[in-house]
């Protein structure tokens, strides 16, 4: 008797975890700053070690939802794409920690976070097994 058992992929776990981190940071930012009516860059709040403006909170909620969706669908190519974009922003913020600081409220802490998320996403996207993979257990 053959039993077909679908396996969750690395992309599912990493995409879910990365998306949840971004959603939590983004939603806590918006809970603290409120939805802006006159300025997307004021006030600045701190979420853990990260400074954030309402605009950065909104961006992280949107990106978090997209990454959770990619993880739920085990979409390795989307996770790889997110990893590459996160790598670019992480590197820019390492090289120029003040870049976008007034607009988004980000600094070196955000650079470290995005580099970590980039590595995790790229590893899962590039080296994860395809989502159609199924384990077959044959009992005799």
mmCIF file of C-alpha atoms in Angstrom:
data_model
loop_
_atom_site.group_PDB
_atom_site.id
_atom_site.type_symbol
_atom_site.label_atom_id
_atom_site.label_comp_id
_atom_site.label_asym_id
_atom_site.label_seq_id
_atom_site.Cartn_x
_atom_site.Cartn_y
_atom_site.Cartn_z
ATOM 1 C CA UNK A 1 0.000 0.000 0.000
ATOM 2 C CA UNK A 2 1.479 3.358 -1.018
ATOM 3 C CA UNK A 3 0.807 6.385 1.138
ATOM 4 C CA UNK A 4 1.447 9.786 -0.423
ATOM 5 C CA UNK A 5 2.395 12.344 2.185
ATOM 6 C CA UNK A 6 2.858 15.978 1.079
ATOM 7 C CA UNK A 7 5.848 17.640 2.693
ATOM 8 C CA UNK A 8 5.880 21.281 3.679
ATOM 9 C CA UNK A 9 8.780 22.985 1.996
ATOM 10 C CA UNK A 10 11.530 25.155 3.379
ATOM 11 C CA UNK A 11 9.981 28.032 1.424
ATOM 12 C CA UNK A 12 6.743 27.550 3.371
ATOM 13 C CA UNK A 13 8.447 27.845 6.735
ATOM 14 C CA UNK A 14 10.843 30.652 5.825
ATOM 15 C CA UNK A 15 8.241 32.640 3.895
ATOM 16 C CA UNK A 16 5.851 32.356 6.799
ATOM 17 C CA UNK A 17 8.453 33.360 9.377
ATOM 18 C CA UNK A 18 9.825 36.285 7.342
ATOM 19 C CA UNK A 19 6.327 37.534 6.558
ATOM 20 C CA UNK A 20 5.240 37.303 10.186
ATOM 21 C CA UNK A 21 8.290 39.283 11.357
ATOM 22 C CA UNK A 22 7.570 42.051 8.858
ATOM 23 C CA UNK A 23 3.851 42.076 9.638
ATOM 24 C CA UNK A 24 4.429 42.310 13.391
ATOM 25 C CA UNK A 25 6.920 45.162 13.053
ATOM 26 C CA UNK A 26 4.718 46.985 10.539
ATOM 27 C CA UNK A 27 1.491 46.563 12.497
ATOM 28 C CA UNK A 28 3.054 47.548 15.836
ATOM 29 C CA UNK A 29 4.473 50.623 14.099
ATOM 30 C CA UNK A 30 1.029 51.592 12.826
ATOM 31 C CA UNK A 31 -0.586 50.810 16.177
ATOM 32 C CA UNK A 32 1.817 53.240 17.831
ATOM 33 C CA UNK A 33 1.858 55.987 15.205
ATOM 34 C CA UNK A 34 -1.668 55.637 13.858
ATOM 35 C CA UNK A 35 -2.556 55.951 10.216
ATOM 36 C CA UNK A 36 -1.195 59.246 8.951
ATOM 37 C CA UNK A 37 -3.552 61.974 7.911
ATOM 38 C CA UNK A 38 -1.085 64.782 7.268
ATOM 39 C CA UNK A 39 2.399 63.200 7.212
ATOM 40 C CA UNK A 40 3.661 59.704 6.438
ATOM 41 C CA UNK A 41 7.020 60.499 8.061
ATOM 42 C CA UNK A 42 5.909 61.757 11.449
ATOM 43 C CA UNK A 43 5.847 60.586 14.199
ATOM 44 C CA UNK A 44 8.783 58.183 14.496
ATOM 45 C CA UNK A 45 8.345 55.259 16.872
ATOM 46 C CA UNK A 46 10.574 52.444 18.096
ATOM 47 C CA UNK A 47 9.578 48.796 17.672
ATOM 48 C CA UNK A 48 12.163 46.658 19.424
ATOM 49 C CA UNK A 49 15.516 47.997 18.221
ATOM 50 C CA UNK A 50 13.991 49.478 15.055
ATOM 51 C CA UNK A 51 12.935 53.092 14.457
ATOM 52 C CA UNK A 52 9.965 53.404 12.125
ATOM 53 C CA UNK A 53 7.779 56.025 10.503
ATOM 54 C CA UNK A 54 4.170 55.293 9.535
ATOM 55 C CA UNK A 55 5.304 54.959 5.905
ATOM 56 C CA UNK A 56 7.767 52.189 6.805
ATOM 57 C CA UNK A 57 5.028 50.485 8.817
ATOM 58 C CA UNK A 58 2.704 50.523 5.823
ATOM 59 C CA UNK A 59 5.447 49.200 3.525
ATOM 60 C CA UNK A 60 6.304 46.369 5.916
ATOM 61 C CA UNK A 61 2.659 45.342 6.246
ATOM 62 C CA UNK A 62 2.305 45.162 2.451
ATOM 63 C CA UNK A 63 5.590 43.295 1.959
ATOM 64 C CA UNK A 64 4.829 41.014 4.922
ATOM 65 C CA UNK A 65 1.501 40.016 3.373
ATOM 66 C CA UNK A 66 3.182 39.289 0.034
ATOM 67 C CA UNK A 67 5.914 37.185 1.652
ATOM 68 C CA UNK A 68 3.406 35.230 3.760
ATOM 69 C CA UNK A 69 1.506 34.527 0.540
ATOM 70 C CA UNK A 70 4.678 33.353 -1.177
ATOM 71 C CA UNK A 71 5.458 31.106 1.773
ATOM 72 C CA UNK A 72 1.944 29.694 1.949
ATOM 73 C CA UNK A 73 2.138 28.775 -1.724
ATOM 74 C CA UNK A 74 5.723 27.536 -1.363
ATOM 75 C CA UNK A 75 6.597 29.935 -4.188
ATOM 76 C CA UNK A 76 10.374 29.679 -4.283
ATOM 77 C CA UNK A 77 10.810 32.213 -7.099
ATOM 78 C CA UNK A 78 8.897 34.933 -5.211
ATOM 79 C CA UNK A 79 10.884 34.200 -2.071
ATOM 80 C CA UNK A 80 14.120 34.447 -4.073
ATOM 81 C CA UNK A 81 12.954 37.765 -5.535
ATOM 82 C CA UNK A 82 12.115 39.121 -2.082
ATOM 83 C CA UNK A 83 15.519 37.943 -0.834
ATOM 84 C CA UNK A 84 17.299 39.845 -3.600
ATOM 85 C CA UNK A 85 15.328 43.038 -2.928
ATOM 86 C CA UNK A 86 15.900 42.728 0.839
ATOM 87 C CA UNK A 87 19.630 42.200 0.167
ATOM 88 C CA UNK A 88 19.793 45.415 -1.873
ATOM 89 C CA UNK A 89 18.046 47.480 0.806
ATOM 90 C CA UNK A 90 20.108 45.874 3.577
ATOM 91 C CA UNK A 91 23.342 46.690 1.748
ATOM 92 C CA UNK A 92 22.255 50.259 1.017
ATOM 93 C CA UNK A 93 21.413 50.801 4.694
ATOM 94 C CA UNK A 94 24.770 49.291 5.782
ATOM 95 C CA UNK A 95 26.674 51.550 3.393
ATOM 96 C CA UNK A 96 24.515 54.637 4.036
ATOM 97 C CA UNK A 97 22.725 54.159 7.367
ATOM 98 C CA UNK A 98 21.191 57.633 7.106
ATOM 99 C CA UNK A 99 19.640 56.980 3.685
ATOM 100 C CA UNK A 100 15.867 57.242 4.002
ATOM 101 C CA UNK A 101 16.160 57.803 7.775
ATOM 102 C CA UNK A 102 13.886 60.849 7.686
ATOM 103 C CA UNK A 103 11.429 59.211 5.296
ATOM 104 C CA UNK A 104 11.316 55.701 6.792
ATOM 105 C CA UNK A 105 13.027 56.069 10.163
ATOM 106 C CA UNK A 106 15.490 53.251 9.403
ATOM 107 C CA UNK A 107 19.115 52.772 10.416
ATOM 108 C CA UNK A 108 21.772 50.090 10.891
ATOM 109 C CA UNK A 109 19.411 47.896 12.914
ATOM 110 C CA UNK A 110 17.069 47.686 9.941
ATOM 111 C CA UNK A 111 20.045 46.951 7.683
ATOM 112 C CA UNK A 112 20.969 43.966 9.852
ATOM 113 C CA UNK A 113 17.348 42.748 9.888
ATOM 114 C CA UNK A 114 16.976 42.982 6.116
ATOM 115 C CA UNK A 115 20.308 41.253 5.490
ATOM 116 C CA UNK A 116 19.212 38.403 7.780
ATOM 117 C CA UNK A 117 15.825 38.155 6.055
ATOM 118 C CA UNK A 118 17.580 38.243 2.669
ATOM 119 C CA UNK A 119 19.879 35.343 3.538
ATOM 120 C CA UNK A 120 17.023 33.214 4.899
ATOM 121 C CA UNK A 121 14.784 33.976 1.914
ATOM 122 C CA UNK A 122 17.510 33.365 -0.664
ATOM 123 C CA UNK A 123 18.531 30.059 0.910
ATOM 124 C CA UNK A 124 14.930 28.847 1.009
ATOM 125 C CA UNK A 125 14.163 30.128 -2.471
ATOM 126 C CA UNK A 126 17.274 28.785 -4.172
ATOM 127 C CA UNK A 127 17.928 25.574 -2.271
ATOM 128 C CA UNK A 128 14.427 24.570 -1.127
ATOM 129 C CA UNK A 129 12.827 21.590 -2.771
ATOM 130 C CA UNK A 130 10.087 22.182 -5.347
ATOM 131 C CA UNK A 131 6.578 22.542 -3.929
ATOM 132 C CA UNK A 132 5.253 19.622 -5.979
ATOM 133 C CA UNK A 133 7.543 17.185 -4.171
ATOM 134 C CA UNK A 134 5.754 14.423 -2.288
ATOM 135 C CA UNK A 135 7.154 11.699 -0.115
ATOM 136 C CA UNK A 136 5.948 8.206 -1.010
ATOM 137 C CA UNK A 137 5.923 5.577 1.684
ATOM 138 C CA UNK A 138 5.474 2.039 0.407
ATOM 139 C CA UNK A 139 4.571 -0.622 2.916
ATOM 140 C CA UNK A 140 4.885 -4.280 1.979
#
